[in-house]
Short mmCIF file of C-alpha atoms in Angstrom, two decimals:
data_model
loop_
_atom_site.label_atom_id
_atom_site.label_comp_id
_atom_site.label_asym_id
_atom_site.label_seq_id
_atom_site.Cartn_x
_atom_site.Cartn_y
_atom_site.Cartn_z
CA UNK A 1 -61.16 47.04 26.67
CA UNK A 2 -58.73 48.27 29.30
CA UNK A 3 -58.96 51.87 31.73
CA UNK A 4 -55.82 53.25 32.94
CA UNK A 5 -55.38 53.86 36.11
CA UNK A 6 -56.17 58.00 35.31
CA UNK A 7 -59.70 57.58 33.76
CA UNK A 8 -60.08 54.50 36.49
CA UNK A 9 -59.94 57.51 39.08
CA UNK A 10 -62.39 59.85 37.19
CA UNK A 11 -66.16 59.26 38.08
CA UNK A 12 -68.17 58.73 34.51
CA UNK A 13 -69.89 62.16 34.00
CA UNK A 14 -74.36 61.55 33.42
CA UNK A 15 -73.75 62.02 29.56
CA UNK A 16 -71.46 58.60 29.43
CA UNK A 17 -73.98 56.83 31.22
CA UNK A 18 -77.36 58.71 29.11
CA UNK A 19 -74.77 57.60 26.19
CA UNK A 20 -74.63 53.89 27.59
CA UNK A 21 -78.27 53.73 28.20
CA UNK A 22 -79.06 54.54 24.90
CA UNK A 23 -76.74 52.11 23.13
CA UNK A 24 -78.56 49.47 25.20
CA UNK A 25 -81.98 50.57 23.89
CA UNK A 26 -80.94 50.63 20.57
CA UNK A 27 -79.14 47.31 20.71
CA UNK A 28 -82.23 46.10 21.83
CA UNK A 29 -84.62 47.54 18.96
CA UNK A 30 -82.30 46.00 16.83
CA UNK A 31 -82.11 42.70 17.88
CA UNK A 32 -86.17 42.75 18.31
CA UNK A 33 -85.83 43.51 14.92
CA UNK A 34 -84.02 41.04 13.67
CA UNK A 35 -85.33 37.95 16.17
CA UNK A 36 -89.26 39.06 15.43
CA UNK A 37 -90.22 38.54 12.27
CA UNK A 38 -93.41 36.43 11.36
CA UNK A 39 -93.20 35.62 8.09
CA UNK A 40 -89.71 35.44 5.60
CA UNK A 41 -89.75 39.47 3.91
CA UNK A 42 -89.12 40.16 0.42
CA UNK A 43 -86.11 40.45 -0.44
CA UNK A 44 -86.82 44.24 -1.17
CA UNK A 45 -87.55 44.79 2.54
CA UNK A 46 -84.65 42.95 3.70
CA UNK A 47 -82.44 45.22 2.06
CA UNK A 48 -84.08 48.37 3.31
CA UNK A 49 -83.70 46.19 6.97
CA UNK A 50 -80.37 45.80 6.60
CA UNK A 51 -79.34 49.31 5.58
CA UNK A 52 -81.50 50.28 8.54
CA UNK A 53 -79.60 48.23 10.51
CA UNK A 54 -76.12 49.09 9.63
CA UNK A 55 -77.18 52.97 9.81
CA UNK A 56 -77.82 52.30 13.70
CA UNK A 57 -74.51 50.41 13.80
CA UNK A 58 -72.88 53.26 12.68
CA UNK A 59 -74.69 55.61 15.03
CA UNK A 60 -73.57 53.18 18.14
CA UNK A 61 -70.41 52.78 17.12
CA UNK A 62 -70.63 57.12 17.17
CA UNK A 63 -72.44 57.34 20.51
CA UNK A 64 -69.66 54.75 22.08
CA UNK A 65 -66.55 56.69 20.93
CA UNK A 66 -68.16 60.14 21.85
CA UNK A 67 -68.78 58.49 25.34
CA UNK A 68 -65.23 57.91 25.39
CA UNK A 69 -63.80 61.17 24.56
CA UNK A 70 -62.12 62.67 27.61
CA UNK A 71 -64.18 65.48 29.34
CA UNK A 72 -63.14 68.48 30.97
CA UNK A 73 -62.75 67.97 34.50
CA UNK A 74 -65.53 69.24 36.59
CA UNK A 75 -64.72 69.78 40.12
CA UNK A 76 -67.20 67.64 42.15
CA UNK A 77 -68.01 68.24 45.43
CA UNK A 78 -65.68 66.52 47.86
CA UNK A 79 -68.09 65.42 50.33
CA UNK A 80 -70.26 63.42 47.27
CA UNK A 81 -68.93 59.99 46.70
CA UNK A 82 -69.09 59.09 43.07
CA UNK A 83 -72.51 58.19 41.47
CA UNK A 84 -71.06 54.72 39.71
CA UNK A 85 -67.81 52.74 40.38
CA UNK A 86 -65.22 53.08 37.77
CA UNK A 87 -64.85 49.40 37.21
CA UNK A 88 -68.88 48.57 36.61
CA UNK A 89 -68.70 51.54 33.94
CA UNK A 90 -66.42 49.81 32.42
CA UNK A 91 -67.90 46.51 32.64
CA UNK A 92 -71.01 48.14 31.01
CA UNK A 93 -68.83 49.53 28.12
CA UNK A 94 -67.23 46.32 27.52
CA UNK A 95 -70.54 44.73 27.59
CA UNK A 96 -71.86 47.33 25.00
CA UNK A 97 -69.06 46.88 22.58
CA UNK A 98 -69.41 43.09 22.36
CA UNK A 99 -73.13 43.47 21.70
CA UNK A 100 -72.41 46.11 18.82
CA UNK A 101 -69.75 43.66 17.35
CA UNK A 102 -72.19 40.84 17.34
CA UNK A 103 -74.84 43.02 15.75
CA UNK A 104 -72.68 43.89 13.19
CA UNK A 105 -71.58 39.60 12.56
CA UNK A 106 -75.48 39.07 12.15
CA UNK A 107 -76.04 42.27 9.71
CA UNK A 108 -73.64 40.67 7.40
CA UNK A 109 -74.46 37.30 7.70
CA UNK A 110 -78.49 38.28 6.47
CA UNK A 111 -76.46 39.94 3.49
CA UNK A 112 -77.01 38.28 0.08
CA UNK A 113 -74.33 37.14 -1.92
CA UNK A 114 -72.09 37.64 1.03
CA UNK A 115 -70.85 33.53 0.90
CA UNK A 116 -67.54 32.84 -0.48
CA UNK A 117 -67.09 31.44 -3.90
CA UNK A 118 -64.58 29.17 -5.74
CA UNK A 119 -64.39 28.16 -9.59
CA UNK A 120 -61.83 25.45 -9.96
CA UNK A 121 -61.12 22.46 -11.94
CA UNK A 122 -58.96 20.73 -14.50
CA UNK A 123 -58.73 20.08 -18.27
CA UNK A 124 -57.02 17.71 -20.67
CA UNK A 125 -56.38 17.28 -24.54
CA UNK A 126 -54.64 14.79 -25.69
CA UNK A 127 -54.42 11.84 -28.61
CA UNK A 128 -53.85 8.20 -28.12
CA UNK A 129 -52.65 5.62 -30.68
CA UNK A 130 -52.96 2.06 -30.27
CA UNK A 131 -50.74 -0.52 -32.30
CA UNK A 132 -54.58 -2.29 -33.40
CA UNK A 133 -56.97 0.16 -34.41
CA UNK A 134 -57.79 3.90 -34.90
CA UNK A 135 -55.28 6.91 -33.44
CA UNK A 136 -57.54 9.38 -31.41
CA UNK A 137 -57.61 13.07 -30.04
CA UNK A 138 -59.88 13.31 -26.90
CA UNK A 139 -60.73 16.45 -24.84
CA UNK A 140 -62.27 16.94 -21.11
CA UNK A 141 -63.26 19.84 -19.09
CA UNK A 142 -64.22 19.13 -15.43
CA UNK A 143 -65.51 22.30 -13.58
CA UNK A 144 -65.41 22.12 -9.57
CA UNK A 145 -67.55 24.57 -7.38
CA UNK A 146 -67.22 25.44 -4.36
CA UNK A 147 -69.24 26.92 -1.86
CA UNK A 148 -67.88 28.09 1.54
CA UNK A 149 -71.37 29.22 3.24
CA UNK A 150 -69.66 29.51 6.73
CA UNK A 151 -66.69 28.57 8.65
CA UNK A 152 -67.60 24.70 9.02
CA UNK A 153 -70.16 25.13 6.07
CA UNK A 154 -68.94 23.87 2.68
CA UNK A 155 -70.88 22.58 -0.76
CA UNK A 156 -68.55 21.28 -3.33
CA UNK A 157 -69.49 19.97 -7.19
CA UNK A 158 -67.89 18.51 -10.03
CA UNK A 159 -69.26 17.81 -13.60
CA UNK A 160 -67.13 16.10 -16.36
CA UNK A 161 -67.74 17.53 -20.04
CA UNK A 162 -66.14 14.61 -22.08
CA UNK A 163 -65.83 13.61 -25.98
CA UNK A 164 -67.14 10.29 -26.61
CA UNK A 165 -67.46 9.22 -30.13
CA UNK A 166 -69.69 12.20 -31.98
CA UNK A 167 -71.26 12.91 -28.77
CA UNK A 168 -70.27 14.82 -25.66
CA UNK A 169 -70.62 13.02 -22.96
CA UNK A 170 -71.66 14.70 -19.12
CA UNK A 171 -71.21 13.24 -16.09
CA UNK A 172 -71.53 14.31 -12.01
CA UNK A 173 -68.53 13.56 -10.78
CA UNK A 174 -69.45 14.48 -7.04
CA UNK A 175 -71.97 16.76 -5.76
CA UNK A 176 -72.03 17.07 -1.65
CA UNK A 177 -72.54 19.06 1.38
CA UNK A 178 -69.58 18.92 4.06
CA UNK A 179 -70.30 19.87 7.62
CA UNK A 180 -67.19 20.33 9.44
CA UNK A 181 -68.21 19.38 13.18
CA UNK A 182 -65.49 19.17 14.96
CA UNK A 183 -61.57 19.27 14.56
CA UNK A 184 -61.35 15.68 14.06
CA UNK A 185 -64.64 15.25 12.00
CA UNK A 186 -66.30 16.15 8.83
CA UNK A 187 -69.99 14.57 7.93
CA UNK A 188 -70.50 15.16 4.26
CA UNK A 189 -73.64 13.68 2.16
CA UNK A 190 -74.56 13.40 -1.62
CA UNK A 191 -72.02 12.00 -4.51
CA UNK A 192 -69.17 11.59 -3.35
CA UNK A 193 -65.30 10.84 -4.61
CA UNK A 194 -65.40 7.10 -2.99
CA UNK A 195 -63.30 6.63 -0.11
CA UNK A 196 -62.73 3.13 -1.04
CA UNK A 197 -59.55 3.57 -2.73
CA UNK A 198 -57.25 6.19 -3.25
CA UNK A 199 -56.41 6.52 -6.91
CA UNK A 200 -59.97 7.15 -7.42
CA UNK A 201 -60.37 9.72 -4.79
CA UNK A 202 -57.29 11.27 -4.93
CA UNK A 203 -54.83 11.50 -7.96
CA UNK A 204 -57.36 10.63 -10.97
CA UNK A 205 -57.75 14.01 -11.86
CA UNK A 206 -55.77 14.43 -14.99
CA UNK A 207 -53.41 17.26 -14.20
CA UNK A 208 -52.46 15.10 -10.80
CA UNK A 209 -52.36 11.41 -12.61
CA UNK A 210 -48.84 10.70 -13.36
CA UNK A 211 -49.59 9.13 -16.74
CA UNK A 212 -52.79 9.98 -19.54
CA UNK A 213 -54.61 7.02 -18.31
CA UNK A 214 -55.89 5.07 -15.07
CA UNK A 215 -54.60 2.00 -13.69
CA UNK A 216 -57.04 -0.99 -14.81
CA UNK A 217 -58.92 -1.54 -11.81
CA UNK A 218 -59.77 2.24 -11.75
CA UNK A 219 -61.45 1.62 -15.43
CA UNK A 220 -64.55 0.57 -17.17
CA UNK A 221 -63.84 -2.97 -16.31
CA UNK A 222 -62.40 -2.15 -13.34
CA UNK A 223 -63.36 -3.17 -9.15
CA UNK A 224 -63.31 -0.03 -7.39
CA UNK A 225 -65.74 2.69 -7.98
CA UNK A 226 -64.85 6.76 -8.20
CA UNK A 227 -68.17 7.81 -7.07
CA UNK A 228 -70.47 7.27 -4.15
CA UNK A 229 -74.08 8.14 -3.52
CA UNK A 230 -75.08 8.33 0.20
CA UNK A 231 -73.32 9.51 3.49
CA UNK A 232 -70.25 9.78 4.75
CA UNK A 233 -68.00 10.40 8.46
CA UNK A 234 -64.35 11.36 8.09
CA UNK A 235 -61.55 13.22 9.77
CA UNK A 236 -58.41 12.73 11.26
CA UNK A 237 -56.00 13.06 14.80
CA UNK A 238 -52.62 12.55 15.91
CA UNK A 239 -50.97 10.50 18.02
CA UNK A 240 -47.38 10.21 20.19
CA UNK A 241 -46.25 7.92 16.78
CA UNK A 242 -48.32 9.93 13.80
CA UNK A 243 -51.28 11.22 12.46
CA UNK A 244 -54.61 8.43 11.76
CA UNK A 245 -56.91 9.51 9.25
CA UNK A 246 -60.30 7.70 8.82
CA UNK A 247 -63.32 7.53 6.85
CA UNK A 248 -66.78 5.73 7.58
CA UNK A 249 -69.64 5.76 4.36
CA UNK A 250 -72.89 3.95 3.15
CA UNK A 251 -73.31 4.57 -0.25
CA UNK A 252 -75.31 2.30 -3.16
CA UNK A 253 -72.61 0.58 -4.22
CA UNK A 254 -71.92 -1.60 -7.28
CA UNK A 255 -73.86 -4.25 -9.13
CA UNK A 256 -73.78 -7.29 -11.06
CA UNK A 257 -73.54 -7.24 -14.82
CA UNK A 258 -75.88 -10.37 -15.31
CA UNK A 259 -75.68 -10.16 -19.49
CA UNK A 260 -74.44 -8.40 -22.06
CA UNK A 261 -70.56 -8.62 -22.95
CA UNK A 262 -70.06 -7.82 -19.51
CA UNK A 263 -71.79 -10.16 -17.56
CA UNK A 264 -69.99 -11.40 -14.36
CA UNK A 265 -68.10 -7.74 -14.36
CA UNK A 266 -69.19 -4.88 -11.83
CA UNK A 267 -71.39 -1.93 -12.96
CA UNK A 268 -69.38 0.78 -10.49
CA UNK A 269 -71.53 3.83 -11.66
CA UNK A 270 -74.98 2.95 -9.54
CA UNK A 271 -76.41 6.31 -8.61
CA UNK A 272 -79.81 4.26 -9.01
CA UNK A 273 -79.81 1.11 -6.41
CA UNK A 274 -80.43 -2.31 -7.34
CA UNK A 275 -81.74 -3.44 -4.50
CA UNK A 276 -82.48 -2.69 -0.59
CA UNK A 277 -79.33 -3.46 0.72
CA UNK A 278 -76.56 -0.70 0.75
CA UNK A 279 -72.69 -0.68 0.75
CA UNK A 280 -71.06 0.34 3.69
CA UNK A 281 -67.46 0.04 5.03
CA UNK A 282 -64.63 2.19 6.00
CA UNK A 283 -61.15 3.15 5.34
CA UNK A 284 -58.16 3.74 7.93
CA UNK A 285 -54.76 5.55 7.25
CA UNK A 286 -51.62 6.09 9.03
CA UNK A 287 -48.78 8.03 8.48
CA UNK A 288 -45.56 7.35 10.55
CA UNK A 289 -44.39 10.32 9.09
CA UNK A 290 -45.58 13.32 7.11
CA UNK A 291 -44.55 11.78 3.89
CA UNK A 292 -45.17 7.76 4.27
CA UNK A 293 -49.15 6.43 4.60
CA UNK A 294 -50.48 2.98 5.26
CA UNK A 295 -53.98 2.39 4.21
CA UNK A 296 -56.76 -0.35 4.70
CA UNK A 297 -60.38 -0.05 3.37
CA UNK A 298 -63.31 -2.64 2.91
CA UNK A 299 -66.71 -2.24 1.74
CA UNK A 300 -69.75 -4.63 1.96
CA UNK A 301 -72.21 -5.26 0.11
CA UNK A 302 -75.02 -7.47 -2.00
CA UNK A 303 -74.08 -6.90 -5.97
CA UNK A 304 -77.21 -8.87 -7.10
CA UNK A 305 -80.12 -6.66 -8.96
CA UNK A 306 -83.65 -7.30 -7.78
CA UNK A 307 -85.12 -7.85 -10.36
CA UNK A 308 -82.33 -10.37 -12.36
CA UNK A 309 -83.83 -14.27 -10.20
CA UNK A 310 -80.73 -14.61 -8.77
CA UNK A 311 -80.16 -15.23 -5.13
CA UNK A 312 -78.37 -13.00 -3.48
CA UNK A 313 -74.75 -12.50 -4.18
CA UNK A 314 -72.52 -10.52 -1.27
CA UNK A 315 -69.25 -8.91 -2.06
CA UNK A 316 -66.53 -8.31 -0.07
CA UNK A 317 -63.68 -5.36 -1.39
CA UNK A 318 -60.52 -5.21 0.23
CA UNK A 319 -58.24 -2.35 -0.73
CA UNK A 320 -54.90 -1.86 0.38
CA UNK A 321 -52.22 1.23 -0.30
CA UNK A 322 -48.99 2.73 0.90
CA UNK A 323 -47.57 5.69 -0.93
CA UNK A 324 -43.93 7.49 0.22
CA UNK A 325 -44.03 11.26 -1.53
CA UNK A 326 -40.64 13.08 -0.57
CA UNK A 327 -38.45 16.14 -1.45
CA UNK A 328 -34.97 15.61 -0.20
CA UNK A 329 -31.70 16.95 -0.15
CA UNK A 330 -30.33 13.36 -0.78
CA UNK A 331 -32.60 12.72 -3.65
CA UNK A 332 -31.51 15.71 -5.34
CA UNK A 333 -35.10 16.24 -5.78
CA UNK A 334 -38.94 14.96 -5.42
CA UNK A 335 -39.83 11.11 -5.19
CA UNK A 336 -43.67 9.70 -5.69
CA UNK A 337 -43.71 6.05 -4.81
CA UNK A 338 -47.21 4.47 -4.63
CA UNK A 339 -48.65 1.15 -5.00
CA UNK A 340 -52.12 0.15 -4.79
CA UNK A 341 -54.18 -3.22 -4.82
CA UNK A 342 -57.77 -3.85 -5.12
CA UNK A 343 -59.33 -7.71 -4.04
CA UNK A 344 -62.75 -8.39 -5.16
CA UNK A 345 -64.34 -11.10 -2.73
CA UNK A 346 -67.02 -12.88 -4.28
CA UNK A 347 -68.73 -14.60 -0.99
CA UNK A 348 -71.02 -16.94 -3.06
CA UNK A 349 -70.89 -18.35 -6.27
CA UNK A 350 -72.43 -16.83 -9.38
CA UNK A 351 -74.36 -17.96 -12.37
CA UNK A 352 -75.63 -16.76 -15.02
CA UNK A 353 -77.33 -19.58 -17.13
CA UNK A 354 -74.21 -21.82 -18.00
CA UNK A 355 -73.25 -23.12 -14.34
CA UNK A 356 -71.92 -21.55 -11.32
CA UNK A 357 -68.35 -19.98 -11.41
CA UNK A 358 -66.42 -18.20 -8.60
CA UNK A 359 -66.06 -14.83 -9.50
CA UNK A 360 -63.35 -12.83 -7.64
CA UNK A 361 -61.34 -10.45 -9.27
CA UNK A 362 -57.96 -8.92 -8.27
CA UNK A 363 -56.23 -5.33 -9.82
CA UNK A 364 -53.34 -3.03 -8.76
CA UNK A 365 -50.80 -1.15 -9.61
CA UNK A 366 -46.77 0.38 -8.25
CA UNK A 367 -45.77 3.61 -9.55
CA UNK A 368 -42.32 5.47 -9.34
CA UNK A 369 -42.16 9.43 -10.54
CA UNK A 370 -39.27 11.03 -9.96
CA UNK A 371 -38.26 14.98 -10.48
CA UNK A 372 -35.02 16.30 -10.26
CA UNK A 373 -36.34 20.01 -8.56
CA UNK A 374 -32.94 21.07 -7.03
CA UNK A 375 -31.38 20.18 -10.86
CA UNK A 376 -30.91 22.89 -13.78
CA UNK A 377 -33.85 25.73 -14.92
CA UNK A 378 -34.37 23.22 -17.53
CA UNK A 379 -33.98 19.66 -16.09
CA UNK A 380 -35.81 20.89 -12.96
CA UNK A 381 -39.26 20.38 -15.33
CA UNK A 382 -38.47 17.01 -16.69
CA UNK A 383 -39.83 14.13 -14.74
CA UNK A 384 -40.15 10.43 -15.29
CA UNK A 385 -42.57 7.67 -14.84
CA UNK A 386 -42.92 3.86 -14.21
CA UNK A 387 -46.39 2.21 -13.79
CA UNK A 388 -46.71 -1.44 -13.54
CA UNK A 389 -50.42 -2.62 -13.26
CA UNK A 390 -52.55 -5.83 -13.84
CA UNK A 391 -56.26 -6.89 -13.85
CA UNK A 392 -57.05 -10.40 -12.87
CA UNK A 393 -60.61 -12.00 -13.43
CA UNK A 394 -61.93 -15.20 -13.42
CA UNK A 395 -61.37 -18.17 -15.84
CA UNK A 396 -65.13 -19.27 -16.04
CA UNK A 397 -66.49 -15.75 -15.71
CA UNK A 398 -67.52 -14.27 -19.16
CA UNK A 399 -64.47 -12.73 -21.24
CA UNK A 400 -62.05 -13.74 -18.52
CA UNK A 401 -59.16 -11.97 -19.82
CA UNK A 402 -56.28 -11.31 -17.49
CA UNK A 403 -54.14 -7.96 -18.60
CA UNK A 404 -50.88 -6.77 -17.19
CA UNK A 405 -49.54 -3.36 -18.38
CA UNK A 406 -45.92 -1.46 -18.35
CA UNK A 407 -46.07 2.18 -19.10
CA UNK A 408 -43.04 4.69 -18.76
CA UNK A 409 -43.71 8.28 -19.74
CA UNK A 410 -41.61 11.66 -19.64
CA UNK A 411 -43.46 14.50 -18.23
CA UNK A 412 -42.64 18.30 -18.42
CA UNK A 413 -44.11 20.73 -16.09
CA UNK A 414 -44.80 24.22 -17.42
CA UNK A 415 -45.62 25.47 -13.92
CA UNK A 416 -46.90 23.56 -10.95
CA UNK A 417 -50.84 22.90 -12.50
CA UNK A 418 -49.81 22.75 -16.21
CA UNK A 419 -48.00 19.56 -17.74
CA UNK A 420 -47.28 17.62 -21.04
CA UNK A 421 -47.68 13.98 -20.72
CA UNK A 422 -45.59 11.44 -23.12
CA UNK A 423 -46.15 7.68 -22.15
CA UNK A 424 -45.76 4.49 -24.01
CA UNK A 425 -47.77 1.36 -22.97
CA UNK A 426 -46.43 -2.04 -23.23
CA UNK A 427 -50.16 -4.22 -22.89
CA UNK A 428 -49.93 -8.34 -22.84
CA UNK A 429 -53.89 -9.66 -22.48
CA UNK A 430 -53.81 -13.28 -21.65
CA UNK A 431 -58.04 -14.24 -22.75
CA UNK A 432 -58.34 -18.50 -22.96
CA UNK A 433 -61.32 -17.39 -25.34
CA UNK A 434 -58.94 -15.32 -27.61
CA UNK A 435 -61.41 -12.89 -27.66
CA UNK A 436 -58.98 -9.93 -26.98
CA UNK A 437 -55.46 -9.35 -27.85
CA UNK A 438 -52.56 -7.24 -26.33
CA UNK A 439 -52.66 -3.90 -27.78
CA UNK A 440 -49.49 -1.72 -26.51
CA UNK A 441 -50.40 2.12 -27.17
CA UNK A 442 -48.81 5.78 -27.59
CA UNK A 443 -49.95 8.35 -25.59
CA UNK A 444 -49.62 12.35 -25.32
CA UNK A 445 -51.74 14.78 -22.98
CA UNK A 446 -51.67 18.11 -21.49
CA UNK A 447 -53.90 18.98 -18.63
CA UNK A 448 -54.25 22.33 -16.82
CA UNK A 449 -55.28 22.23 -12.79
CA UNK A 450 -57.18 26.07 -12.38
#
C-alpha cells in the first residue's frame, strides 16, 4: 500500500489508530479461533465458525477503509509534534491488511467442497473382423477424475468399463496422489500409468492411439506393462541444449507365467506381488528441440513367484523411443513419427519341467501419421497411418510364435477429441509348433476424448 506525499504530511487522527488497534484484536480472536481447537467440530459448528468468521472479515475489511477515509483537517497545535510518524502508521496498515488477506485464504480453505474438480475421459465403439473367425463390435468407457486439492496437491483416477464376451469387464487403470514439490519434481504414489515405456503411458488411450489397436508388445502377450503399483519421482529442467525429463519408480512389477498356455510369457497386471523383491528402474528423456525426444528406460526385477520351486529368475527391460511430432509450413501440415522398442532380458535360464530354455523376448513398433491441416475444410480432417510392429519370443519357450504386423488406416477427425478410425491389418505369425496362424483383420472405431 502506498501514501502520497499529502496524507504522508498529515498526522493519523486517535480514531485511525483506535481503528488499527481494534483490527489487531480482532485478527487475533480470530486466529485463536481458528489455531485452538481441541477436538475436530461437527461439521454443523464449522459452518456456523466459518460464517462467524467471514462476518468479522467483513467488519475489518469496514473498519480498515473507514480508517482510510480522509478527515477534515483539524488544526493542531503548532508547538505539539505529531503523536505517531506517518511512515510507522503506515507500516501498521500494511501490516493489518496482509493479516486480513491471510485470514480470509484460511476461511476458505476450512470451506467444504471448496477443491477443484475435473470429470474427464475417453470412449470407443468400434467392430473388428478377422479373416479366421467371428466379426465383433466392442465398446469402452474409461472415466478419469481429478482432484486438484491445492496448488501442488493433485489426486487423479481412471477406471476402464469394457465388453468382454457376455460380461463387462472393470478395471483400475491408475489411481494416485501427485505432490508437486518443487518446479522440477513431482512425487506421486498408488497405480500408476508405468513410466517404463511410452505407448503405454502416453498415447494408448483410444481417442490419442493412431490406429483401433496397440502395438504387440503393449498387449496381452506383450513385455511392457501399462500399470504400476508403488511410488514414483519425476519432473523435468532445461538446459543451454534442451529440456531433460526424468522419472524414478518402484513398483511390483511383472511375473512369470509358470503353466497354463502361457507359461514362459509375463503376467504384466501384478497389483498383488509375487514375491519380496520389487521392480525398480528409471526412465530419461531429452528433447533437442520442442518437437524431437530421445528416451531410455530400464527396470529390474525378479519375475519368479514364491510359491512356483523355482529359483529365482531376474529380468532385465530395456526400452528405447524417439518420436519427432511437427506442424510445419514445409509439410503443408502435421507429422507424428514414432518408433518404439521393448528388450526383455532374461538374466538366467528358465524351466518349467521340460529343460531349461533362454527366454528373452523382443517387441516394437515405427509409426508415420500424417495430416494435411493447412489443406482444404475437407482434406484438413483426413489423416493417414502406417504402423509396422513385431513380437519376438523364444524358440524353446512355450507357444514361441514370432508375429510381425503392417497396418495402414485412414482417420477423420470430427473436431480435435472426436475421430473415426479405418485400418486394415496385414498379420504373418511364424509358430514352429503351428499352433497359430496369421490372421490379417479389418478394423473401424470411433473414440471421443471429454
Amino acid at each position: 500500500m502506498c501514501i502520497d506525499n499529502k496524507s504522508a504530511a498529515t498526522p493519523r487522527s486517535p480514531r485511525v489508530r483506535t481503528g488499527v488497534a481494534a483490527v489487531a484484536v480482532l485478527l487475533l480472536a480470530c486466529g485463536t479461533a481458528l489455531s485452538q481447537n481441541s477436538a475436530p467440530p461437527s461439521q454443523e459448528d464449522m459452518a456456523k465458525r466459518l460464517q462467524e468468521l467471514e462476518r468479522q472479515v467483513q467488519d475489518l475489511r469496514k473498519a480498515l477503509e473507514a480508517s482510510q477515509q480522509p478527515k477534515p483537517a483539524e488544526p493542531a497545535p503548532a508547538a505539539k509534534p505529531p503523536a505517531q510518524p506517518p511512515d510507522e502508521a503506515a507500516e501498521r496498515l500494511d501490516e493489518q491488511e496482509k493479516k486480513i488477506d491471510s485470514l480470509t485464504s484460511r476461511v476458505d480453505e476450512l470451506k467444504l467442497g471448496t477443491e477443484k474438480f475435473l470429470l474427464s475421459g475417453y470412449v470407443s465403439a468400434g467392430i473388428t473382423a478377422p479373416q479366421h473367425g467371428n466379426s465383433q463390435f466392442n465398446a469402452a468407457f474409461t472415466p478419469v477424475f481429478l482432484w486438484k486439492l491445492s496448488d501442488n496437491l493433485l489426486a487423479a483416477g481412471a477406471v476402464e468399463f469394457e465388453l468382454e464376451d457376455n460380461d463387462t469387464k472393470v478395471n483400475l487403470e491408475y489411481a494416485n496422489l501427485n505432490w508437486t514439490a518443487t518446479d522440477w519434481l513431482t512425487l506421486r504414489g498408488g497405480v500408476l500409468l508405468h513410466p517404463l515405456s511410452t505407448f503405454q503411458e502416453q498415447l494408448h488411450p483410444a481417442w490419442i492411439n493412431k490406429l483401433p489397436d496397440k502395438p504387440l508388445f503393449a498387449g496381452e502377450r506383450g513385455i511392457a506393462p501399462e500399470e504400476g503399483l508403488g511410488f514414483e519421482a519425476r519432473g523435468g529442467f532445461r538446459t543451454g541444449m534442451g529440456k531433460i525429463t526424468y522419472s524414478a519408480f518402484v513398483t511390483n512389477g511383472p511375473s512369470l507365467i509358470t503353466s497354463g498356455d502361457r507359461a514362459g510369457q509375463l503376467e504384466l497386471r501384478d497389483f498383488s506381488d509375487v514375491n519380496s523383491n520389487k521392480a525398480f528402474g528409471g526412465r530419461i528423456g531429452y528433447l533437442p528441440l520442442p518437437e524431437l525426444e530421445f528416451s531410455y528406460a530400464v527396470m529390474f526385477n525378479n519375475v519368479t513367484p514364491s510359491d512356483s520351486g523355482l529359483s529365482d529368475i531376474s529380468l532385465v527391460t530395456h526400452d528405447l523411443g524417439v518420436s519427432y511430432v511437427a506442424e510445419k509450413d514445409w509439410l503443408y501440415g502435421r507429422i507424428d513419427a514414432r518408433a518404439e522398442f521393448v528388450i526383455a532380458d532374461f538374466q538366467d535360464k528358465v524351466d518349467l519341467g521340460s529343460g531349461p530354455f533362454n527366454d528373452d523376448r523382443a517387441g516394437g513398433y515405427v509409426q508415420v501419421a500424417y495430416r494435411p491441416t493447412k489443406a482444404g475444410d475437407i482434406l484438413k480432417n483426413f489423416e493417414p497411418v502406417v504402423r509396422w510392429d513385431f513380437l519376438n519370443q523364444p524358440g524353446g519357450a512355450p507357444d514361441p510364435a514370432d508375429e510381425t504386423r503392417w497396418t495402414v488406416g485412414l482417420n477423420y477427425w470430427i473436431n480435435p477429441r472426436t475421430v473415426i478410425k479405418a485400418a486394415y491389418e496385414f498379420d504373418h505369425v511364424k509358430d514352429p509348433s503351428g499352433a497359430r496362424q496369421s490372421n490379417n483383420a479389418l478394423m473401424i472405431q470411433a473414440a471421443m476424448g471429454f
